[in-house]
């Protein structure tokens, strides 16, 4: 869709993906460490894989902007600028390069490159999240990684792979429906 010359289609797809990210953020299991299990990583990867690097990243930025102004789109129906400064804020910032890298990966046209770049985006997201968690909680980087990254890595890696597969399936269906190319 990103290559579409139709600005309405581009706007609608970006808005739909931002809304999907907001909905998937509400599927959340709170944990004692303060970082919940959510479907955000799946949705962020899907944004990039489905609508490409520019629009996928824009959809994530729209979602984050809505959260920043207080719209309760984050996990647990939360929002506000404070979320970006709190223990999970680094993960929120990390969604931006993750969506971009997923989008660049799918644009490369090779499955292994798409998954490799998606994995790199996930790694950046986890590094940013662990770093900020450590700063806010006063724990070492290693302790932060062990608390808020390692327990989620398998689920998040699986989410990136599933997002790639889902995007590929959705793209085929949209092409059959005459809605054009994606990413």
PDB file of N, CA and C in Angstrom, residues 11-94:
ATOM      1  N   UNK A  11      -3.625   7.156   4.188  1.00  0.00           N
ATOM      2  CA  UNK A  11      -4.080   7.671   5.479  1.00  0.00           C
ATOM      3  C   UNK A  11      -4.934   6.641   6.211  1.00  0.00           C
ATOM      4  N   UNK A  12      -5.833   6.018   5.480  1.00  0.00           N
ATOM      5  CA  UNK A  12      -6.710   5.010   6.095  1.00  0.00           C
ATOM      6  C   UNK A  12      -5.888   3.834   6.609  1.00  0.00           C
ATOM      7  N   UNK A  13      -4.968   3.322   5.813  1.00  0.00           N
ATOM      8  CA  UNK A  13      -4.154   2.179   6.248  1.00  0.00           C
ATOM      9  C   UNK A  13      -3.307   2.535   7.469  1.00  0.00           C
ATOM     10  N   UNK A  14      -2.772   3.738   7.495  1.00  0.00           N
ATOM     11  CA  UNK A  14      -1.981   4.166   8.648  1.00  0.00           C
ATOM     12  C   UNK A  14      -2.862   4.243   9.888  1.00  0.00           C
ATOM     13  N   UNK A  15      -4.039   4.826   9.753  1.00  0.00           N
ATOM     14  CA  UNK A  15      -4.972   4.920  10.880  1.00  0.00           C
ATOM     15  C   UNK A  15      -5.469   3.568  11.353  1.00  0.00           C
ATOM     16  N   UNK A  16      -5.756   2.678  10.419  1.00  0.00           N
ATOM     17  CA  UNK A  16      -6.217   1.335  10.788  1.00  0.00           C
ATOM     18  C   UNK A  16      -5.128   0.601  11.568  1.00  0.00           C
ATOM     19  N   UNK A  17      -3.906   0.722  11.124  1.00  0.00           N
ATOM     20  CA  UNK A  17      -2.812   0.035  11.817  1.00  0.00           C
ATOM     21  C   UNK A  17      -2.556   0.645  13.191  1.00  0.00           C
ATOM     22  N   UNK A  18      -2.657   1.964  13.324  1.00  0.00           N
ATOM     23  CA  UNK A  18      -2.515   2.599  14.645  1.00  0.00           C
ATOM     24  C   UNK A  18      -3.632   2.129  15.577  1.00  0.00           C
ATOM     25  N   UNK A  19      -4.848   2.019  15.043  1.00  0.00           N
ATOM     26  CA  UNK A  19      -5.976   1.543  15.843  1.00  0.00           C
ATOM     27  C   UNK A  19      -5.791   0.075  16.239  1.00  0.00           C
ATOM     28  N   UNK A  20      -5.302  -0.732  15.314  1.00  0.00           N
ATOM     29  CA  UNK A  20      -5.043  -2.137  15.625  1.00  0.00           C
ATOM     30  C   UNK A  20      -3.994  -2.257  16.729  1.00  0.00           C
ATOM     31  N   UNK A  21      -2.980  -1.437  16.675  1.00  0.00           N
ATOM     32  CA  UNK A  21      -1.957  -1.425  17.718  1.00  0.00           C
ATOM     33  C   UNK A  21      -2.564  -1.045  19.064  1.00  0.00           C
ATOM     34  N   UNK A  22      -3.463  -0.065  19.067  1.00  0.00           N
ATOM     35  CA  UNK A  22      -4.127   0.342  20.311  1.00  0.00           C
ATOM     36  C   UNK A  22      -4.979  -0.795  20.880  1.00  0.00           C
ATOM     37  N   UNK A  23      -5.694  -1.494  20.024  1.00  0.00           N
ATOM     38  CA  UNK A  23      -6.534  -2.604  20.476  1.00  0.00           C
ATOM     39  C   UNK A  23      -5.669  -3.748  21.006  1.00  0.00           C
ATOM     40  N   UNK A  24      -4.616  -4.091  20.286  1.00  0.00           N
ATOM     41  CA  UNK A  24      -3.768  -5.209  20.709  1.00  0.00           C
ATOM     42  C   UNK A  24      -2.992  -4.882  21.986  1.00  0.00           C
ATOM     43  N   UNK A  25      -2.821  -3.621  22.268  1.00  0.00           N
ATOM     44  CA  UNK A  25      -2.157  -3.219  23.514  1.00  0.00           C
ATOM     45  C   UNK A  25      -3.016  -3.530  24.731  1.00  0.00           C
ATOM     46  N   UNK A  26      -4.311  -3.618  24.529  1.00  0.00           N
ATOM     47  CA  UNK A  26      -5.214  -3.869  25.659  1.00  0.00           C
ATOM     48  C   UNK A  26      -5.273  -5.341  26.035  1.00  0.00           C
ATOM     49  N   UNK A  27      -4.773  -6.189  25.164  1.00  0.00           N
ATOM     50  CA  UNK A  27      -4.678  -7.612  25.499  1.00  0.00           C
ATOM     51  C   UNK A  27      -3.405  -7.730  26.325  1.00  0.00           C
ATOM     52  N   UNK A  28      -3.578  -7.688  27.642  1.00  0.00           N
ATOM     53  CA  UNK A  28      -2.452  -7.480  28.536  1.00  0.00           C
ATOM     54  C   UNK A  28      -2.574  -8.342  29.791  1.00  0.00           C
ATOM     55  N   UNK A  29      -1.438  -8.907  30.194  1.00  0.00           N
ATOM     56  CA  UNK A  29      -1.362  -9.651  31.448  1.00  0.00           C
ATOM     57  C   UNK A  29      -0.348  -8.932  32.331  1.00  0.00           C
ATOM     58  N   UNK A  30      -0.805  -8.276  33.396  1.00  0.00           N
ATOM     59  CA  UNK A  30       0.136  -7.563  34.264  1.00  0.00           C
ATOM     60  C   UNK A  30       1.071  -8.534  35.002  1.00  0.00           C
ATOM     61  N   UNK A  31       2.296  -8.104  35.190  1.00  0.00           N
ATOM     62  CA  UNK A  31       3.281  -8.895  35.916  1.00  0.00           C
ATOM     63  C   UNK A  31       3.854  -8.075  37.067  1.00  0.00           C
ATOM     64  N   UNK A  32       4.345  -8.725  38.113  1.00  0.00           N
ATOM     65  CA  UNK A  32       4.872  -8.000  39.274  1.00  0.00           C
ATOM     66  C   UNK A  32       6.050  -7.079  38.962  1.00  0.00           C
ATOM     67  N   UNK A  33       6.814  -7.392  37.922  1.00  0.00           N
ATOM     68  CA  UNK A  33       7.992  -6.583  37.598  1.00  0.00           C
ATOM     69  C   UNK A  33       7.601  -5.208  37.041  1.00  0.00           C
ATOM     70  N   UNK A  34       6.352  -5.044  36.607  1.00  0.00           N
ATOM     71  CA  UNK A  34       5.895  -3.751  36.102  1.00  0.00           C
ATOM     72  C   UNK A  34       5.796  -3.682  34.586  1.00  0.00           C
ATOM     73  N   UNK A  35       6.245  -4.702  33.888  1.00  0.00           N
ATOM     74  CA  UNK A  35       6.157  -4.765  32.429  1.00  0.00           C
ATOM     75  C   UNK A  35       5.169  -5.888  32.093  1.00  0.00           C
ATOM     76  N   UNK A  36       4.011  -5.541  31.515  1.00  0.00           N
ATOM     77  CA  UNK A  36       3.004  -6.569  31.237  1.00  0.00           C
ATOM     78  C   UNK A  36       3.312  -7.365  29.971  1.00  0.00           C
ATOM     79  N   UNK A  37       2.710  -8.522  29.871  1.00  0.00           N
ATOM     80  CA  UNK A  37       2.737  -9.284  28.627  1.00  0.00           C
ATOM     81  C   UNK A  37       1.616  -8.722  27.765  1.00  0.00           C
ATOM     82  N   UNK A  38       1.956  -8.276  26.551  1.00  0.00           N
ATOM     83  CA  UNK A  38       0.951  -7.722  25.636  1.00  0.00           C
ATOM     84  C   UNK A  38       1.165  -8.272  24.232  1.00  0.00           C
ATOM     85  N   UNK A  39       0.301  -7.883  23.332  1.00  0.00           N
ATOM     86  CA  UNK A  39       0.461  -8.209  21.914  1.00  0.00           C
ATOM     87  C   UNK A  39       1.013  -7.011  21.139  1.00  0.00           C
ATOM     88  N   UNK A  40       1.599  -6.052  21.850  1.00  0.00           N
ATOM     89  CA  UNK A  40       2.137  -4.864  21.186  1.00  0.00           C
ATOM     90  C   UNK A  40       3.240  -5.210  20.202  1.00  0.00           C
ATOM     91  N   UNK A  41       4.157  -6.096  20.572  1.00  0.00           N
ATOM     92  CA  UNK A  41       5.257  -6.400  19.659  1.00  0.00           C
ATOM     93  C   UNK A  41       4.729  -7.046  18.370  1.00  0.00           C
ATOM     94  N   UNK A  42       3.716  -7.887  18.487  1.00  0.00           N
ATOM     95  CA  UNK A  42       3.097  -8.458  17.291  1.00  0.00           C
ATOM     96  C   UNK A  42       2.532  -7.337  16.424  1.00  0.00           C
ATOM     97  N   UNK A  43       1.791  -6.423  17.042  1.00  0.00           N
ATOM     98  CA  UNK A  43       1.143  -5.351  16.283  1.00  0.00           C
ATOM     99  C   UNK A  43       2.154  -4.384  15.670  1.00  0.00           C
ATOM    100  N   UNK A  44       3.213  -4.066  16.395  1.00  0.00           N
ATOM    101  CA  UNK A  44       4.248  -3.173  15.862  1.00  0.00           C
ATOM    102  C   UNK A  44       4.914  -3.816  14.648  1.00  0.00           C
ATOM    103  N   UNK A  45       5.279  -5.096  14.768  1.00  0.00           N
ATOM    104  CA  UNK A  45       5.894  -5.799  13.642  1.00  0.00           C
ATOM    105  C   UNK A  45       4.922  -5.870  12.468  1.00  0.00           C
ATOM    106  N   UNK A  46       3.655  -6.119  12.743  1.00  0.00           N
ATOM    107  CA  UNK A  46       2.653  -6.178  11.685  1.00  0.00           C
ATOM    108  C   UNK A  46       2.542  -4.843  10.956  1.00  0.00           C
ATOM    109  N   UNK A  47       2.620  -3.748  11.686  1.00  0.00           N
ATOM    110  CA  UNK A  47       2.577  -2.419  11.053  1.00  0.00           C
ATOM    111  C   UNK A  47       3.666  -2.306   9.987  1.00  0.00           C
ATOM    112  N   UNK A  48       4.896  -2.632  10.357  1.00  0.00           N
ATOM    113  CA  UNK A  48       5.998  -2.527   9.405  1.00  0.00           C
ATOM    114  C   UNK A  48       5.894  -3.527   8.278  1.00  0.00           C
ATOM    115  N   UNK A  49       5.615  -4.779   8.625  1.00  0.00           N
ATOM    116  CA  UNK A  49       5.558  -5.826   7.602  1.00  0.00           C
ATOM    117  C   UNK A  49       4.406  -5.630   6.627  1.00  0.00           C
ATOM    118  N   UNK A  50       3.294  -5.100   7.091  1.00  0.00           N
ATOM    119  CA  UNK A  50       2.116  -5.004   6.226  1.00  0.00           C
ATOM    120  C   UNK A  50       2.099  -3.749   5.368  1.00  0.00           C
ATOM    121  N   UNK A  51       2.445  -2.602   5.948  1.00  0.00           N
ATOM    122  CA  UNK A  51       2.310  -1.365   5.159  1.00  0.00           C
ATOM    123  C   UNK A  51       3.638  -0.670   4.888  1.00  0.00           C
ATOM    124  N   UNK A  52       4.740  -1.328   5.221  1.00  0.00           N
ATOM    125  CA  UNK A  52       6.045  -0.829   4.824  1.00  0.00           C
ATOM    126  C   UNK A  52       6.701   0.078   5.845  1.00  0.00           C
ATOM    127  N   UNK A  53       7.947   0.465   5.559  1.00  0.00           N
ATOM    128  CA  UNK A  53       8.729   1.207   6.549  1.00  0.00           C
ATOM    129  C   UNK A  53       8.179   2.597   6.875  1.00  0.00           C
ATOM    130  N   UNK A  54       7.784   3.357   5.886  1.00  0.00           N
ATOM    131  CA  UNK A  54       7.328   4.730   6.156  1.00  0.00           C
ATOM    132  C   UNK A  54       5.956   4.738   6.834  1.00  0.00           C
ATOM    133  N   UNK A  55       4.987   4.059   6.217  1.00  0.00           N
ATOM    134  CA  UNK A  55       3.641   4.072   6.783  1.00  0.00           C
ATOM    135  C   UNK A  55       3.552   3.250   8.064  1.00  0.00           C
ATOM    136  N   UNK A  56       4.270   2.138   8.128  1.00  0.00           N
ATOM    137  CA  UNK A  56       4.272   1.332   9.347  1.00  0.00           C
ATOM    138  C   UNK A  56       4.850   2.102  10.528  1.00  0.00           C
ATOM    139  N   UNK A  57       5.950   2.800  10.274  1.00  0.00           N
ATOM    140  CA  UNK A  57       6.546   3.624  11.327  1.00  0.00           C
ATOM    141  C   UNK A  57       5.625   4.777  11.681  1.00  0.00           C
ATOM    142  N   UNK A  58       4.996   5.379  10.688  1.00  0.00           N
ATOM    143  CA  UNK A  58       4.047   6.467  10.950  1.00  0.00           C
ATOM    144  C   UNK A  58       2.876   5.985  11.796  1.00  0.00           C
ATOM    145  N   UNK A  59       2.379   4.785  11.526  1.00  0.00           N
ATOM    146  CA  UNK A  59       1.279   4.236  12.332  1.00  0.00           C
ATOM    147  C   UNK A  59       1.693   4.108  13.791  1.00  0.00           C
ATOM    148  N   UNK A  60       2.919   3.662  14.042  1.00  0.00           N
ATOM    149  CA  UNK A  60       3.425   3.545  15.414  1.00  0.00           C
ATOM    150  C   UNK A  60       3.572   4.927  16.040  1.00  0.00           C
ATOM    151  N   UNK A  61       4.071   5.890  15.284  1.00  0.00           N
ATOM    152  CA  UNK A  61       4.221   7.256  15.799  1.00  0.00           C
ATOM    153  C   UNK A  61       2.856   7.859  16.126  1.00  0.00           C
ATOM    154  N   UNK A  62       1.858   7.618  15.292  1.00  0.00           N
ATOM    155  CA  UNK A  62       0.493   8.094  15.569  1.00  0.00           C
ATOM    156  C   UNK A  62      -0.010   7.488  16.876  1.00  0.00           C
ATOM    157  N   UNK A  63       0.170   6.193  17.031  1.00  0.00           N
ATOM    158  CA  UNK A  63      -0.221   5.494  18.268  1.00  0.00           C
ATOM    159  C   UNK A  63       0.474   6.116  19.478  1.00  0.00           C
ATOM    160  N   UNK A  64       1.773   6.333  19.372  1.00  0.00           N
ATOM    161  CA  UNK A  64       2.529   6.912  20.488  1.00  0.00           C
ATOM    162  C   UNK A  64       2.118   8.358  20.758  1.00  0.00           C
ATOM    163  N   UNK A  65       1.811   9.110  19.710  1.00  0.00           N
ATOM    164  CA  UNK A  65       1.359  10.492  19.893  1.00  0.00           C
ATOM    165  C   UNK A  65       0.007  10.523  20.610  1.00  0.00           C
ATOM    166  N   UNK A  66      -0.882   9.625  20.234  1.00  0.00           N
ATOM    167  CA  UNK A  66      -2.169   9.530  20.935  1.00  0.00           C
ATOM    168  C   UNK A  66      -1.948   9.227  22.412  1.00  0.00           C
ATOM    169  N   UNK A  67      -1.036   8.299  22.689  1.00  0.00           N
ATOM    170  CA  UNK A  67      -0.722   7.958  24.077  1.00  0.00           C
ATOM    171  C   UNK A  67      -0.139   9.164  24.813  1.00  0.00           C
ATOM    172  N   UNK A  68       0.753   9.880  24.158  1.00  0.00           N
ATOM    173  CA  UNK A  68       1.430  11.016  24.798  1.00  0.00           C
ATOM    174  C   UNK A  68       0.455  12.123  25.203  1.00  0.00           C
ATOM    175  N   UNK A  69      -0.594  12.315  24.421  1.00  0.00           N
ATOM    176  CA  UNK A  69      -1.557  13.372  24.760  1.00  0.00           C
ATOM    177  C   UNK A  69      -2.636  12.889  25.720  1.00  0.00           C
ATOM    178  N   UNK A  70      -2.509  11.634  26.160  1.00  0.00           N
ATOM    179  CA  UNK A  70      -3.410  11.150  27.197  1.00  0.00           C
ATOM    180  C   UNK A  70      -4.505  10.208  26.766  1.00  0.00           C
ATOM    181  N   UNK A  71      -4.587   9.900  25.480  1.00  0.00           N
ATOM    182  CA  UNK A  71      -5.588   8.939  25.042  1.00  0.00           C
ATOM    183  C   UNK A  71      -5.172   7.567  25.605  1.00  0.00           C
ATOM    184  N   UNK A  72      -6.074   6.857  26.256  1.00  0.00           N
ATOM    185  CA  UNK A  72      -5.706   5.599  26.934  1.00  0.00           C
ATOM    186  C   UNK A  72      -5.535   4.414  25.981  1.00  0.00           C
ATOM    187  N   UNK A  73      -4.498   4.477  25.147  1.00  0.00           N
ATOM    188  CA  UNK A  73      -4.251   3.432  24.157  1.00  0.00           C
ATOM    189  C   UNK A  73      -3.154   2.454  24.568  1.00  0.00           C
ATOM    190  N   UNK A  74      -2.430   2.775  25.622  1.00  0.00           N
ATOM    191  CA  UNK A  74      -1.361   1.885  26.074  1.00  0.00           C
ATOM    192  C   UNK A  74      -1.943   0.734  26.884  1.00  0.00           C
ATOM    193  N   UNK A  75      -1.119  -0.243  27.187  1.00  0.00           N
ATOM    194  CA  UNK A  75      -1.559  -1.409  27.962  1.00  0.00           C
ATOM    195  C   UNK A  75      -2.263  -0.955  29.231  1.00  0.00           C
ATOM    196  N   UNK A  76      -3.340  -1.649  29.555  1.00  0.00           N
ATOM    197  CA  UNK A  76      -4.103  -1.304  30.757  1.00  0.00           C
ATOM    198  C   UNK A  76      -4.893  -0.019  30.613  1.00  0.00           C
ATOM    199  N   UNK A  77      -5.211   0.372  29.386  1.00  0.00           N
ATOM    200  CA  UNK A  77      -5.958   1.608  29.101  1.00  0.00           C
ATOM    201  C   UNK A  77      -5.291   2.811  29.755  1.00  0.00           C
ATOM    202  N   UNK A  78      -3.978   2.888  29.613  1.00  0.00           N
ATOM    203  CA  UNK A  78      -3.247   4.028  30.156  1.00  0.00           C
ATOM    204  C   UNK A  78      -2.772   4.925  29.020  1.00  0.00           C
ATOM    205  N   UNK A  79      -2.319   6.079  29.388  1.00  0.00           N
ATOM    206  CA  UNK A  79      -1.797   7.043  28.431  1.00  0.00           C
ATOM    207  C   UNK A  79      -1.185   8.198  29.191  1.00  0.00           C
ATOM    208  N   UNK A  80      -0.657   9.149  28.478  1.00  0.00           N
ATOM    209  CA  UNK A  80      -0.041  10.321  29.085  1.00  0.00           C
ATOM    210  C   UNK A  80       1.466  10.313  28.910  1.00  0.00           C
ATOM    211  N   UNK A  81       2.030  11.489  28.940  1.00  0.00           N
ATOM    212  CA  UNK A  81       3.464  11.640  28.706  1.00  0.00           C
ATOM    213  C   UNK A  81       4.298  10.920  29.765  1.00  0.00           C
ATOM    214  N   UNK A  82       3.745  10.737  30.950  1.00  0.00           N
ATOM    215  CA  UNK A  82       4.466  10.041  32.010  1.00  0.00           C
ATOM    216  C   UNK A  82       4.831   8.614  31.644  1.00  0.00           C
ATOM    217  N   UNK A  83       4.039   7.976  30.802  1.00  0.00           N
ATOM    218  CA  UNK A  83       4.328   6.599  30.389  1.00  0.00           C
ATOM    219  C   UNK A  83       5.660   6.523  29.646  1.00  0.00           C
ATOM    220  N   UNK A  84       6.017   7.592  28.964  1.00  0.00           N
ATOM    221  CA  UNK A  84       7.263   7.603  28.201  1.00  0.00           C
ATOM    222  C   UNK A  84       8.482   7.817  29.095  1.00  0.00           C
ATOM    223  N   UNK A  85       8.235   8.273  30.305  1.00  0.00           N
ATOM    224  CA  UNK A  85       9.316   8.499  31.265  1.00  0.00           C
ATOM    225  C   UNK A  85       9.397   7.390  32.310  1.00  0.00           C
ATOM    226  N   UNK A  86       8.419   6.488  32.316  1.00  0.00           N
ATOM    227  CA  UNK A  86       8.351   5.435  33.329  1.00  0.00           C
ATOM    228  C   UNK A  86       9.152   4.206  32.963  1.00  0.00           C
ATOM    229  N   UNK A  87       8.916   3.150  33.723  1.00  0.00           N
ATOM    230  CA  UNK A  87       9.703   1.922  33.580  1.00  0.00           C
ATOM    231  C   UNK A  87       9.544   1.250  32.218  1.00  0.00           C
ATOM    232  N   UNK A  88       8.416   1.409  31.576  1.00  0.00           N
ATOM    233  CA  UNK A  88       8.221   0.763  30.275  1.00  0.00           C
ATOM    234  C   UNK A  88       8.411   1.724  29.100  1.00  0.00           C
ATOM    235  N   UNK A  89       8.773   2.951  29.373  1.00  0.00           N
ATOM    236  CA  UNK A  89       8.908   3.951  28.316  1.00  0.00           C
ATOM    237  C   UNK A  89       9.918   3.605  27.241  1.00  0.00           C
ATOM    238  N   UNK A  90      10.988   2.955  27.604  1.00  0.00           N
ATOM    239  CA  UNK A  90      11.993   2.585  26.612  1.00  0.00           C
ATOM    240  C   UNK A  90      11.452   1.634  25.561  1.00  0.00           C
ATOM    241  N   UNK A  91      10.565   0.756  25.981  1.00  0.00           N
ATOM    242  CA  UNK A  91       9.940  -0.144  25.015  1.00  0.00           C
ATOM    243  C   UNK A  91       9.083   0.653  24.035  1.00  0.00           C
ATOM    244  N   UNK A  92       8.381   1.664  24.546  1.00  0.00           N
ATOM    245  CA  UNK A  92       7.556   2.497  23.666  1.00  0.00           C
ATOM    246  C   UNK A  92       8.423   3.187  22.618  1.00  0.00           C
ATOM    247  N   UNK A  93       9.528   3.774  23.051  1.00  0.00           N
ATOM    248  CA  UNK A  93      10.443   4.425  22.103  1.00  0.00           C
ATOM    249  C   UNK A  93      11.007   3.391  21.131  1.00  0.00           C
ATOM    250  N   UNK A  94      11.266   2.192  21.630  1.00  0.00           N
ATOM    251  CA  UNK A  94      11.846   1.142  20.809  1.00  0.00           C
ATOM    252  C   UNK A  94      10.915   0.612  19.732  1.00  0.00           C
TER     253      UNK A  94
END
